[in-house]
mmCIF file of C-alpha atoms in Angstrom:
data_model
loop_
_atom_site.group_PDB
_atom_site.id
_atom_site.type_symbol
_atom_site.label_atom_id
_atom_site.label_comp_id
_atom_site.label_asym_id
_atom_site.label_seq_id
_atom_site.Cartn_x
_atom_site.Cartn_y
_atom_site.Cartn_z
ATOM 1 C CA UNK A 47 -33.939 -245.444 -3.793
ATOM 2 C CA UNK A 48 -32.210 -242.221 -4.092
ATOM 3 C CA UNK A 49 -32.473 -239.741 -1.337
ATOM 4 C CA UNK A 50 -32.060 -236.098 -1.892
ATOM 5 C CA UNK A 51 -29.678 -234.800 0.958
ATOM 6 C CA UNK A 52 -29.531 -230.626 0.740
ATOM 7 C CA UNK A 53 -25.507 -229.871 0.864
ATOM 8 C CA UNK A 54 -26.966 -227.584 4.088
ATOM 9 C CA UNK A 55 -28.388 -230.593 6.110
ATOM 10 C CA UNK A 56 -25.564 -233.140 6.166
ATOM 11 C CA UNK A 57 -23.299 -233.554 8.740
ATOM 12 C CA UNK A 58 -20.460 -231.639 9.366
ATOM 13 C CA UNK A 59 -16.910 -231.296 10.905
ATOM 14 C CA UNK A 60 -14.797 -227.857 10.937
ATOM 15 C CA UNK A 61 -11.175 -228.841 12.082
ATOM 16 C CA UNK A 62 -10.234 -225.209 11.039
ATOM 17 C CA UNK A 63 -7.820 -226.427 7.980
ATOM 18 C CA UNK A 64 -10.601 -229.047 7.395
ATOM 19 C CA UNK A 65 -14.594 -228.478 6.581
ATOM 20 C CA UNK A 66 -15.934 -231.309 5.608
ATOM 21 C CA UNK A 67 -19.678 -232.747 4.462
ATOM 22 C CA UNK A 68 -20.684 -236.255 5.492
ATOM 23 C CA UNK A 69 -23.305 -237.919 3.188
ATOM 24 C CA UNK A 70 -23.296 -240.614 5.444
ATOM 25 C CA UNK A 71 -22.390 -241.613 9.139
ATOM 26 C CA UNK A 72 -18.894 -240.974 9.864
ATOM 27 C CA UNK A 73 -16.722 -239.538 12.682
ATOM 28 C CA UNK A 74 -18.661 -237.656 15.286
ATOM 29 C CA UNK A 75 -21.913 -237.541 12.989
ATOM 30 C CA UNK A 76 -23.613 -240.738 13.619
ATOM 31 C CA UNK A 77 -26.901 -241.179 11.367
ATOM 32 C CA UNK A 78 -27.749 -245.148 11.866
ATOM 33 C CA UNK A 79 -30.599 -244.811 9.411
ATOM 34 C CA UNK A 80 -28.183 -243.432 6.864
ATOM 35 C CA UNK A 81 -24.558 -245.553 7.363
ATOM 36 C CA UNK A 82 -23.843 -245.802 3.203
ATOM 37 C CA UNK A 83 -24.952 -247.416 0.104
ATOM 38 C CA UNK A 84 -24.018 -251.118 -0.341
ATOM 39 C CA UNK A 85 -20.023 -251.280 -0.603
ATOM 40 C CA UNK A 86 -20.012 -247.661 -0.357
ATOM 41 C CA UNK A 87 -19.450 -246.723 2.964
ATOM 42 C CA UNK A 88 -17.814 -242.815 3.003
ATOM 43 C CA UNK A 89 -19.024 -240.006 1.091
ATOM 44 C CA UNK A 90 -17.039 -236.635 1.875
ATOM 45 C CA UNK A 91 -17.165 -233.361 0.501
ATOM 46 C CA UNK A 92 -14.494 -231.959 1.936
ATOM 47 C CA UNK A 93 -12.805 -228.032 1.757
ATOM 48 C CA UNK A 94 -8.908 -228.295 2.609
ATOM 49 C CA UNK A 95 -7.281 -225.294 3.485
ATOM 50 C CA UNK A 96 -4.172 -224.306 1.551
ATOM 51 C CA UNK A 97 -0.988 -225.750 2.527
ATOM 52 C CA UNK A 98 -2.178 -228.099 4.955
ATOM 53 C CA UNK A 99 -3.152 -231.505 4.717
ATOM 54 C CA UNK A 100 -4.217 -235.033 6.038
ATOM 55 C CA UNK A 101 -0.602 -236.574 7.616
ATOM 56 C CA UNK A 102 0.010 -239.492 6.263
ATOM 57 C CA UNK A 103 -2.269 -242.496 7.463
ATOM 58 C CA UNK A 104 -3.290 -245.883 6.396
ATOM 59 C CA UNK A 105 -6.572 -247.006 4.825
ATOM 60 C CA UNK A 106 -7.054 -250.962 5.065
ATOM 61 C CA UNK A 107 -9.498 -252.892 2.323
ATOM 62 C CA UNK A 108 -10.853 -250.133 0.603
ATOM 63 C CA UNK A 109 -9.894 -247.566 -2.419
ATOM 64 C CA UNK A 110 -10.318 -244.015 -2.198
ATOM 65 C CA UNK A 111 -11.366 -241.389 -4.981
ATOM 66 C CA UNK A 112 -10.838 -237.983 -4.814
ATOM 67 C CA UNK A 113 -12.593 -235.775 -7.151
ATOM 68 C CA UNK A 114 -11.060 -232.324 -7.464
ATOM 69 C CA UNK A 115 -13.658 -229.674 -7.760
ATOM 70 C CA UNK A 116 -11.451 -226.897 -7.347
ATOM 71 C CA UNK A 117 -7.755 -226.852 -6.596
ATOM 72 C CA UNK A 118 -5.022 -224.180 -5.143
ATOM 73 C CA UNK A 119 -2.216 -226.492 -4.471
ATOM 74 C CA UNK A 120 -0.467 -229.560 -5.116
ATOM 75 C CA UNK A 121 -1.785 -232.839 -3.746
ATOM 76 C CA UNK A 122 0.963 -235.159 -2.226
ATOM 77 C CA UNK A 123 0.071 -238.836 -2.865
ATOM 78 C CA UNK A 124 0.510 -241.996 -1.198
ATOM 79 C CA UNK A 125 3.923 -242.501 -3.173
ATOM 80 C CA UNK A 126 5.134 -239.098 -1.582
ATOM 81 C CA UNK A 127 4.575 -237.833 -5.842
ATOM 82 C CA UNK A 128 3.489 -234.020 -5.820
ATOM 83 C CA UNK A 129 0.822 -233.128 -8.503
ATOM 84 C CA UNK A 130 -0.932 -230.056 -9.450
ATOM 85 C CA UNK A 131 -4.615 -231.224 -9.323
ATOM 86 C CA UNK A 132 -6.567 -230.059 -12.556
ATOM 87 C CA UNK A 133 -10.449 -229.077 -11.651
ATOM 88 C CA UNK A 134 -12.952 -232.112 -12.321
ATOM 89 C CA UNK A 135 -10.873 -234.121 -12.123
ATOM 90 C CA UNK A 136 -10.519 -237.932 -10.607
ATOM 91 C CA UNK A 137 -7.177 -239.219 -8.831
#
């Protein structure tokens, strides 16, 4: 069953050049009645600040998908390739 989540009442992290949204558990919001949905483990919505960034860091059995809602600046990939991210988009 779907659960409707207001944007307002998730968790939440402010790192300064980070704001994120949880949907589910993850780092220091810790929800065990909400930890995903089947293989789906991490849902972010997350608000970078311009010219900053995650360093680089690896991710083990599991893909990620970024979908750009609004973008400033290019996004530096895994292969170290620069793009300029288009809005609504997927990478």
């Amino acid at each position: 069953m779907i659960e409707l989540r207001p944007f307002a009442k998730l968790g939440a992290a402010d790192h300064g050049w980070l704001k994120a949204r949880h949907h589910f558990s993850f780092g220091s919001h810790y929800d065990p009645g909400n930890m995903g949905h089947g293989s789906l483990r991490v849902w972010n919505d997350d608000e970078i600040a311009p010219n900053s960034g995650f360093p680089a860091h690896p991710h083990a059995n599991m893909e990620i998908i970024t979908y750009v809602r609004e973008a400033r600046s290019p996004i530096r990939t895994v292969s170290a390739t620069r793009a300029a991210p288009k809005r609504a988009t997927c990478r």
